[in-house]
C-alpha cells in the first residue's frame, strides 16, 4: 500500500524530524520514499510502481512528494539530523552536491551497478567516479510546432539557426509569436539555454567564449525582432506550454513531459523536431533531464531493503510503465527500442537521449553556481541591460572570482 502524505502534513513531519533528531526508531516494515513529483501524471505513475514494488519486496511504502525547489533544501536539513528517507529521488544535476555531503550510499556497494543503462545516463548519475543514483526514465528537449500555423504560413519546421530566424519571423503576426522558450531566472532557463550553447561548440566552463556569445545573441535577436516575446524571461516551461496550447506561439522549446497536455488540447495539431543547430550537419546537443533514485545512509538492514526497492523501480518493467504513463524515455536502450514505436509523436526524444549530455559532467558541484551565472547573463541580455558579450563576460568574471 502506498500512502500519499499531504504537503502540510509533510512539512510538519519533516520539521519535527529536524527538531527531535528522529529519536523514535523507524518501522522496519515501512520504507520512505521522497521525491518532487507533485504534478500529474508523474505522481500517479510513481505511486503505481511504488505500490507494485512494495508488494514485491514485502514492505509498505510511504511516498512523500514535496515541491521541486524545496526538495534539496529539505533533504539537506534532514541529512544534518540523520532523518533522511530510505530512498531519495533527486534531479540528476543535484546529485553531485548531495553526494559530496557523504550522505548517500555508493550503489555498487549495495549490488546496484547500472548495467544495461545508457552510458551517458550513468555519467549523469555518478559523482567522483562512483555511481550514486539510478534513473528509471530520462528526458530531453526538442522543438514543438503548431502544424496548422506552419501550413498557413507555407513554411517547414526549421533545422538550422538561419532557418529558425526566418521561420519564426514568418510565423509572427498580431495574433502570435513565432517561437517561445524559457529564459526564466532559474534552472529551467539554464537548462534550455544549453541546447543552444552546446551545439555551437561552447563550453559551460567558459561562458565568455565567442561561441557562447553567438548562442546568446540568437536568443537576443529572436526577442529584439519580435519573433519571441520579451516575456520569455518570466516564463517557465509550463508557461511556455500554455502559450503554445493557447495558440499564442507557433513553436516552442520544451520537453516530452508536456505531451499529455498537448494531446488533450482540442483542435491542436502538433509535431516535434530536434532543436535547430547552428549549421547543416551539426549534431543536436541537449541537456539530459530526469531524476535518479539514491539510497541515503541509514542502517544496513534498511539500506538492503531500499536497494531491493530501487532495483524494482529501475527494472525494465518499471521503466516501461513510467515512460508510457508520464511521457518519459526509458533509461535502458533495450527498453527504449521496444517502446519507441508505441509513441510515434515522441520518437524525436527517444532518438536524442543517447547524445544528451550531463549538466554536471564537467562541473560537478560547481554546476549550480554556473547555472545561476548563466541565467543571470541571459536575463541581462534579453532585457537589454547588457549586450550578450557584456553579460557573459560579467558572468565568467564572477565565476572566476568565486573559484
Short mmCIF file of C-alpha atoms in Angstrom, two decimals:
data_model
loop_
_atom_site.label_atom_id
_atom_site.label_comp_id
_atom_site.label_asym_id
_atom_site.label_seq_id
_atom_site.Cartn_x
_atom_site.Cartn_y
_atom_site.Cartn_z
CA UNK A 1 0.00 0.00 0.00
CA UNK A 2 1.27 3.48 -0.86
CA UNK A 3 0.47 6.39 1.37
CA UNK A 4 0.49 9.91 -0.07
CA UNK A 5 1.42 12.41 2.61
CA UNK A 6 -0.33 15.80 2.21
CA UNK A 7 2.09 18.66 1.76
CA UNK A 8 1.10 20.38 5.01
CA UNK A 9 1.49 17.17 6.97
CA UNK A 10 4.83 16.51 5.28
CA UNK A 11 6.21 19.89 6.28
CA UNK A 12 5.13 19.32 9.86
CA UNK A 13 6.67 15.84 9.95
CA UNK A 14 9.95 17.00 8.42
CA UNK A 15 10.21 19.94 10.81
CA UNK A 16 9.53 17.60 13.69
CA UNK A 17 12.25 15.28 12.46
CA UNK A 18 14.74 18.13 12.33
CA UNK A 19 13.84 19.29 15.84
CA UNK A 20 13.82 15.88 17.50
CA UNK A 21 16.58 14.20 15.53
CA UNK A 22 14.22 11.29 14.89
CA UNK A 23 14.52 9.84 18.35
CA UNK A 24 11.96 7.11 17.70
CA UNK A 25 13.11 4.11 15.67
CA UNK A 26 11.56 3.85 12.21
CA UNK A 27 9.14 1.00 11.49
CA UNK A 28 11.13 -1.87 9.91
CA UNK A 29 8.11 -2.80 7.82
CA UNK A 30 7.90 0.64 6.18
CA UNK A 31 10.20 2.28 3.63
CA UNK A 32 10.01 6.00 2.99
CA UNK A 33 10.49 7.50 -0.48
CA UNK A 34 10.79 11.22 -1.12
CA UNK A 35 10.64 12.97 -4.49
CA UNK A 36 9.36 16.18 -6.07
CA UNK A 37 6.70 14.60 -8.27
CA UNK A 38 3.71 16.62 -7.10
CA UNK A 39 2.33 17.00 -10.64
CA UNK A 40 0.39 14.55 -12.75
CA UNK A 41 0.79 12.20 -14.47
CA UNK A 42 4.23 11.53 -12.96
CA UNK A 43 2.97 11.43 -9.38
CA UNK A 44 0.43 8.72 -10.13
CA UNK A 45 2.92 6.81 -12.27
CA UNK A 46 5.31 6.67 -9.31
CA UNK A 47 2.52 5.73 -6.90
CA UNK A 48 1.60 2.78 -9.08
CA UNK A 49 5.15 1.48 -9.27
CA UNK A 50 5.77 2.04 -5.57
CA UNK A 51 2.67 0.01 -4.78
CA UNK A 52 3.77 -2.80 -7.09
CA UNK A 53 7.36 -2.81 -5.85
CA UNK A 54 6.33 -2.55 -2.20
CA UNK A 55 4.25 -5.66 -2.60
CA UNK A 56 7.08 -7.41 -4.42
CA UNK A 57 9.64 -6.80 -1.65
CA UNK A 58 7.17 -7.16 1.23
CA UNK A 59 7.31 -3.58 2.52
CA UNK A 60 4.76 -0.82 2.98
CA UNK A 61 5.88 2.30 1.11
CA UNK A 62 5.33 5.80 2.44
CA UNK A 63 5.54 8.21 -0.52
CA UNK A 64 6.41 11.83 0.24
CA UNK A 65 6.23 14.32 -2.61
CA UNK A 66 7.40 17.89 -2.00
CA UNK A 67 7.57 20.93 -4.24
CA UNK A 68 10.50 20.82 -6.66
CA UNK A 69 12.56 23.74 -5.37
CA UNK A 70 12.07 22.62 -1.75
CA UNK A 71 13.36 19.08 -2.15
CA UNK A 72 17.11 19.64 -1.91
CA UNK A 73 16.95 22.17 0.97
CA UNK A 74 14.66 19.82 2.91
CA UNK A 75 16.83 16.81 2.18
CA UNK A 76 19.99 18.63 3.25
CA UNK A 77 18.35 19.61 6.54
CA UNK A 78 17.24 16.01 7.03
CA UNK A 79 20.79 14.83 6.33
CA UNK A 80 22.12 17.06 9.09
CA UNK A 81 19.64 15.49 11.52
CA UNK A 82 20.13 11.96 10.18
CA UNK A 83 16.46 11.67 9.28
CA UNK A 84 16.71 11.06 5.55
CA UNK A 85 14.18 8.85 3.77
CA UNK A 86 15.19 5.36 2.69
CA UNK A 87 15.06 6.33 -0.99
CA UNK A 88 15.59 9.89 -2.19
CA UNK A 89 14.79 10.79 -5.78
CA UNK A 90 16.86 13.76 -6.98
CA UNK A 91 17.02 15.76 -10.18
CA UNK A 92 20.18 14.40 -11.80
CA UNK A 93 22.17 17.70 -11.64
CA UNK A 94 21.52 17.85 -7.88
CA UNK A 95 23.26 14.53 -7.29
CA UNK A 96 26.90 15.79 -7.07
CA UNK A 97 26.27 18.40 -4.39
CA UNK A 98 24.31 15.88 -2.34
CA UNK A 99 26.80 13.04 -2.83
CA UNK A 100 29.57 15.42 -1.74
CA UNK A 101 27.96 15.55 1.73
CA UNK A 102 28.66 11.79 2.05
CA UNK A 103 25.01 11.22 2.94
CA UNK A 104 24.45 8.78 0.07
CA UNK A 105 25.50 5.17 -0.35
CA UNK A 106 27.65 4.22 -3.34
CA UNK A 107 25.22 1.96 -5.18
CA UNK A 108 27.77 -0.72 -6.23
CA UNK A 109 28.30 -1.44 -2.53
CA UNK A 110 24.63 -2.43 -2.41
CA UNK A 111 24.86 -4.56 -5.53
CA UNK A 112 23.49 -1.97 -8.00
CA UNK A 113 25.82 -1.45 -10.95
CA UNK A 114 23.64 0.30 -13.52
CA UNK A 115 24.22 -2.46 -16.06
CA UNK A 116 22.03 -2.01 -19.13
CA UNK A 117 21.59 1.77 -18.74
CA UNK A 118 22.68 4.29 -21.40
CA UNK A 119 26.34 5.23 -20.69
CA UNK A 120 25.64 8.96 -20.79
CA UNK A 121 22.74 8.47 -18.38
CA UNK A 122 25.02 6.65 -15.95
CA UNK A 123 27.50 9.51 -16.27
CA UNK A 124 24.81 11.88 -15.02
CA UNK A 125 24.26 9.56 -12.06
CA UNK A 126 27.90 9.49 -11.00
CA UNK A 127 29.96 11.67 -8.69
CA UNK A 128 33.75 11.48 -8.37
CA UNK A 129 33.79 8.26 -10.37
CA UNK A 130 31.21 6.48 -8.21
CA UNK A 131 27.63 5.60 -9.07
CA UNK A 132 25.24 7.13 -6.53
CA UNK A 133 21.97 7.18 -8.46
CA UNK A 134 19.99 5.08 -10.90
CA UNK A 135 17.38 6.64 -13.21
CA UNK A 136 14.19 4.81 -14.22
CA UNK A 137 13.48 7.32 -17.00
CA UNK A 138 15.08 10.39 -18.57
CA UNK A 139 14.05 13.25 -20.86
CA UNK A 140 15.42 15.87 -23.23
CA UNK A 141 14.23 18.96 -25.08
CA UNK A 142 13.03 19.38 -28.66
CA UNK A 143 11.16 21.90 -30.83
CA UNK A 144 7.38 21.56 -30.92
CA UNK A 145 5.43 23.23 -33.71
CA UNK A 146 1.79 24.01 -34.48
CA UNK A 147 1.20 22.15 -37.76
CA UNK A 148 -1.75 24.30 -38.83
CA UNK A 149 0.13 27.57 -38.32
CA UNK A 150 3.15 26.34 -40.26
CA UNK A 151 0.94 25.17 -43.12
CA UNK A 152 -0.87 28.51 -43.23
CA UNK A 153 2.46 30.35 -43.39
CA UNK A 154 3.82 27.94 -46.01
CA UNK A 155 6.92 27.05 -44.01
CA UNK A 156 8.57 23.85 -42.80
CA UNK A 157 9.96 23.15 -39.32
CA UNK A 158 13.43 24.75 -39.10
CA UNK A 159 16.59 22.68 -38.94
CA UNK A 160 19.27 25.38 -38.60
CA UNK A 161 19.59 28.67 -36.77
CA UNK A 162 19.23 30.58 -40.04
CA UNK A 163 16.02 28.70 -40.80
CA UNK A 164 14.85 29.26 -37.22
CA UNK A 165 15.18 33.02 -37.56
CA UNK A 166 13.34 33.01 -40.90
CA UNK A 167 10.61 30.59 -39.86
CA UNK A 168 9.96 32.34 -36.54
CA UNK A 169 9.66 35.68 -38.37
CA UNK A 170 7.24 34.20 -40.93
CA UNK A 171 5.07 32.81 -38.14
CA UNK A 172 4.91 36.06 -36.17
CA UNK A 173 1.90 38.35 -36.54
CA UNK A 174 -0.54 40.27 -34.37
CA UNK A 175 -2.04 37.04 -33.02
CA UNK A 176 1.05 35.05 -32.17
CA UNK A 177 4.81 34.94 -31.76
CA UNK A 178 6.87 32.64 -33.91
CA UNK A 179 8.69 30.91 -31.06
CA UNK A 180 8.84 30.64 -27.29
CA UNK A 181 11.45 29.24 -24.91
CA UNK A 182 12.05 29.52 -21.20
CA UNK A 183 14.60 32.18 -20.27
CA UNK A 184 13.47 32.16 -16.66
CA UNK A 185 15.84 33.27 -13.92
CA UNK A 186 16.25 29.72 -12.66
CA UNK A 187 17.38 26.25 -13.54
CA UNK A 188 14.77 25.87 -16.28
CA UNK A 189 16.22 28.83 -18.13
CA UNK A 190 19.77 27.48 -17.85
CA UNK A 191 18.60 24.01 -18.89
CA UNK A 192 17.02 25.37 -22.06
CA UNK A 193 19.94 27.60 -22.98
CA UNK A 194 22.35 24.66 -23.00
CA UNK A 195 20.55 23.28 -26.07
CA UNK A 196 21.81 26.32 -27.98
CA UNK A 197 25.15 26.77 -26.18
CA UNK A 198 26.50 23.25 -26.72
CA UNK A 199 25.67 22.69 -30.42
CA UNK A 200 27.63 25.86 -31.23
CA UNK A 201 30.77 24.36 -29.70
CA UNK A 202 30.64 26.40 -26.49
CA UNK A 203 31.68 25.00 -23.14
CA UNK A 204 29.88 25.68 -19.85
CA UNK A 205 33.29 26.15 -18.22
CA UNK A 206 33.95 29.22 -20.40
CA UNK A 207 30.79 31.29 -20.69
CA UNK A 208 32.54 34.26 -22.32
CA UNK A 209 33.73 32.35 -25.41
CA UNK A 210 32.75 33.67 -28.87
CA UNK A 211 30.66 30.52 -29.38
CA UNK A 212 28.69 31.16 -26.18
CA UNK A 213 28.15 34.80 -27.10
CA UNK A 214 26.86 33.76 -30.52
CA UNK A 215 24.37 31.35 -28.93
CA UNK A 216 23.00 34.01 -26.60
CA UNK A 217 22.87 36.51 -29.45
CA UNK A 218 20.49 34.18 -31.26
CA UNK A 219 18.02 34.44 -28.39
CA UNK A 220 18.54 38.21 -28.23
CA UNK A 221 17.84 38.53 -31.95
CA UNK A 222 14.64 36.50 -31.69
CA UNK A 223 13.37 38.76 -28.90
CA UNK A 224 14.50 42.06 -30.39
CA UNK A 225 12.95 41.29 -33.79
CA UNK A 226 9.65 40.40 -32.13
CA UNK A 227 9.74 36.74 -33.14
CA UNK A 228 9.78 35.83 -29.43
CA UNK A 229 8.05 37.67 -26.61
CA UNK A 230 10.11 39.65 -24.13
CA UNK A 231 8.05 37.81 -21.52
CA UNK A 232 10.18 34.68 -22.04
CA UNK A 233 12.32 35.98 -19.17
CA UNK A 234 9.32 35.29 -16.91
CA UNK A 235 8.12 32.02 -18.46
CA UNK A 236 8.95 28.63 -17.06
CA UNK A 237 8.50 25.60 -19.25
CA UNK A 238 4.87 25.16 -18.17
CA UNK A 239 4.08 28.78 -19.08
CA UNK A 240 5.72 28.26 -22.48
CA UNK A 241 3.49 25.22 -22.96
CA UNK A 242 0.40 27.24 -22.01
CA UNK A 243 1.27 29.91 -24.58
CA UNK A 244 1.63 27.19 -27.20
CA UNK A 245 -1.63 25.41 -26.43
CA UNK A 246 -3.45 28.75 -26.42
CA UNK A 247 -2.23 29.42 -29.96
CA UNK A 248 -0.19 32.46 -28.93
CA UNK A 249 3.10 30.95 -30.11
CA UNK A 250 3.68 28.77 -33.16
CA UNK A 251 6.80 26.91 -31.97
CA UNK A 252 8.27 26.18 -28.57
CA UNK A 253 11.30 24.55 -26.99
CA UNK A 254 10.07 22.04 -24.43
CA UNK A 255 10.25 18.51 -23.07
CA UNK A 256 8.44 15.25 -23.69
CA UNK A 257 6.53 15.57 -20.42
CA UNK A 258 4.36 18.30 -21.99
CA UNK A 259 2.84 15.86 -24.48
CA UNK A 260 -0.18 14.84 -22.33
CA UNK A 261 -1.43 18.43 -22.21
CA UNK A 262 -0.90 18.88 -25.95
CA UNK A 263 -2.84 15.72 -26.74
CA UNK A 264 -5.73 16.94 -24.59
CA UNK A 265 -5.91 20.38 -26.26
CA UNK A 266 -8.92 20.43 -28.63
CA UNK A 267 -8.08 21.18 -32.24
CA UNK A 268 -4.31 21.35 -31.73
CA UNK A 269 -2.28 19.57 -34.42
CA UNK A 270 1.34 19.49 -33.39
CA UNK A 271 4.62 17.93 -34.32
CA UNK A 272 8.11 17.82 -32.86
CA UNK A 273 11.59 18.01 -34.39
CA UNK A 274 15.13 18.34 -33.00
CA UNK A 275 16.15 21.78 -31.78
CA UNK A 276 17.73 23.63 -34.72
CA UNK A 277 21.53 23.60 -34.86
CA UNK A 278 23.96 26.35 -35.96
CA UNK A 279 24.67 24.86 -39.39
CA UNK A 280 23.62 21.87 -41.51
CA UNK A 281 25.01 18.61 -40.24
CA UNK A 282 25.81 19.81 -36.74
CA UNK A 283 24.56 17.28 -34.17
CA UNK A 284 21.99 18.46 -31.62
CA UNK A 285 23.30 18.52 -28.07
CA UNK A 286 20.57 18.83 -25.49
CA UNK A 287 20.96 18.53 -21.75
CA UNK A 288 19.88 15.29 -20.15
CA UNK A 289 16.90 15.70 -17.86
CA UNK A 290 15.36 13.29 -15.41
CA UNK A 291 15.64 12.03 -11.87
CA UNK A 292 17.82 9.46 -10.13
CA UNK A 293 16.96 7.12 -7.29
CA UNK A 294 19.51 7.36 -4.48
CA UNK A 295 19.86 5.46 -1.21
CA UNK A 296 20.78 7.63 1.78
CA UNK A 297 22.85 6.22 4.62
CA UNK A 298 20.58 4.81 7.32
CA UNK A 299 21.13 1.31 8.75
CA UNK A 300 22.47 -1.78 6.96
CA UNK A 301 19.10 -3.53 7.14
CA UNK A 302 17.15 -0.56 5.80
CA UNK A 303 19.74 0.08 3.10
CA UNK A 304 19.42 -3.50 1.84
CA UNK A 305 15.64 -3.16 1.70
CA UNK A 306 15.98 0.21 -0.06
CA UNK A 307 18.30 -1.42 -2.61
CA UNK A 308 15.64 -4.05 -3.32
CA UNK A 309 13.11 -1.26 -3.87
CA UNK A 310 15.44 0.69 -6.16
CA UNK A 311 16.16 -2.43 -8.22
CA UNK A 312 12.43 -2.93 -8.69
CA UNK A 313 11.77 0.75 -9.52
CA UNK A 314 14.54 0.73 -12.14
CA UNK A 315 13.62 -2.63 -13.65
CA UNK A 316 12.64 -2.87 -17.33
CA UNK A 317 9.01 -3.33 -16.28
CA UNK A 318 9.01 -0.17 -14.16
CA UNK A 319 10.91 1.86 -16.77
CA UNK A 320 8.39 0.98 -19.46
CA UNK A 321 5.38 1.65 -17.25
CA UNK A 322 6.57 5.08 -16.08
CA UNK A 323 7.78 6.09 -19.54
CA UNK A 324 4.43 5.31 -21.14
CA UNK A 325 2.36 6.79 -18.31
CA UNK A 326 4.31 10.05 -18.00
CA UNK A 327 5.84 10.51 -21.48
CA UNK A 328 9.45 9.97 -20.47
CA UNK A 329 12.16 7.89 -22.14
CA UNK A 330 13.36 4.66 -20.52
CA UNK A 331 16.93 4.76 -19.19
CA UNK A 332 17.70 1.44 -20.85
CA UNK A 333 18.34 1.42 -24.63
CA UNK A 334 16.77 -2.05 -24.86
CA UNK A 335 13.54 -0.88 -23.23
CA UNK A 336 13.60 2.36 -25.22
CA UNK A 337 13.90 0.50 -28.51
CA UNK A 338 10.94 -1.67 -27.57
CA UNK A 339 8.76 1.31 -26.64
CA UNK A 340 9.81 3.73 -29.36
CA UNK A 341 7.26 2.51 -31.91
CA UNK A 342 4.44 2.84 -29.38
CA UNK A 343 4.92 6.61 -29.08
CA UNK A 344 5.28 7.93 -32.65
CA UNK A 345 4.73 11.53 -31.60
CA UNK A 346 7.71 11.38 -29.21
CA UNK A 347 10.26 9.47 -31.29
CA UNK A 348 12.48 12.55 -31.53
CA UNK A 349 13.04 12.43 -27.77
CA UNK A 350 13.92 8.74 -27.92
CA UNK A 351 16.37 9.49 -30.74
CA UNK A 352 18.15 12.34 -28.93
CA UNK A 353 18.58 10.72 -25.49
CA UNK A 354 21.73 8.73 -26.47
CA UNK A 355 23.51 12.01 -27.32
CA UNK A 356 22.14 14.12 -24.46
CA UNK A 357 24.73 15.49 -22.05
CA UNK A 358 25.01 15.65 -18.31
CA UNK A 359 24.98 19.16 -16.89
CA UNK A 360 27.47 18.18 -14.19
CA UNK A 361 29.94 16.02 -16.15
CA UNK A 362 32.47 18.83 -16.43
CA UNK A 363 31.47 20.99 -13.49
CA UNK A 364 30.42 18.57 -10.75
CA UNK A 365 29.37 20.50 -7.66
CA UNK A 366 30.02 23.82 -9.44
CA UNK A 367 27.05 23.40 -11.77
CA UNK A 368 24.60 25.35 -9.51
CA UNK A 369 26.87 28.43 -9.45
CA UNK A 370 27.46 28.21 -13.20
CA UNK A 371 23.75 27.76 -13.90
CA UNK A 372 22.99 30.89 -11.88
CA UNK A 373 25.66 32.87 -13.71
CA UNK A 374 24.24 31.60 -17.00
CA UNK A 375 20.62 32.52 -16.34
CA UNK A 376 21.65 35.90 -14.93
CA UNK A 377 23.54 36.64 -18.15
CA UNK A 378 20.59 35.52 -20.28
CA UNK A 379 18.24 37.77 -18.32
CA UNK A 380 20.57 40.75 -18.66
CA UNK A 381 20.93 40.31 -22.41
CA UNK A 382 17.23 39.72 -23.11
CA UNK A 383 16.10 42.67 -21.01
CA UNK A 384 18.62 44.94 -22.71
CA UNK A 385 20.65 45.87 -19.63
CA UNK A 386 23.77 44.44 -21.27
CA UNK A 387 24.85 43.05 -24.63
CA UNK A 388 25.23 39.31 -24.97
CA UNK A 389 29.00 39.69 -24.79
CA UNK A 390 28.94 42.01 -21.78
CA UNK A 391 26.53 39.76 -19.90
CA UNK A 392 28.55 36.60 -20.44
CA UNK A 393 31.89 38.26 -19.74
CA UNK A 394 30.48 39.53 -16.44
CA UNK A 395 29.20 36.03 -15.65
CA UNK A 396 32.60 34.46 -16.30
CA UNK A 397 34.42 37.07 -14.20
CA UNK A 398 32.11 36.28 -11.29
CA UNK A 399 32.70 32.56 -11.67
CA UNK A 400 36.45 33.04 -11.86
CA UNK A 401 36.39 35.18 -8.73
CA UNK A 402 34.39 32.54 -6.85
CA UNK A 403 36.55 29.60 -7.91
#
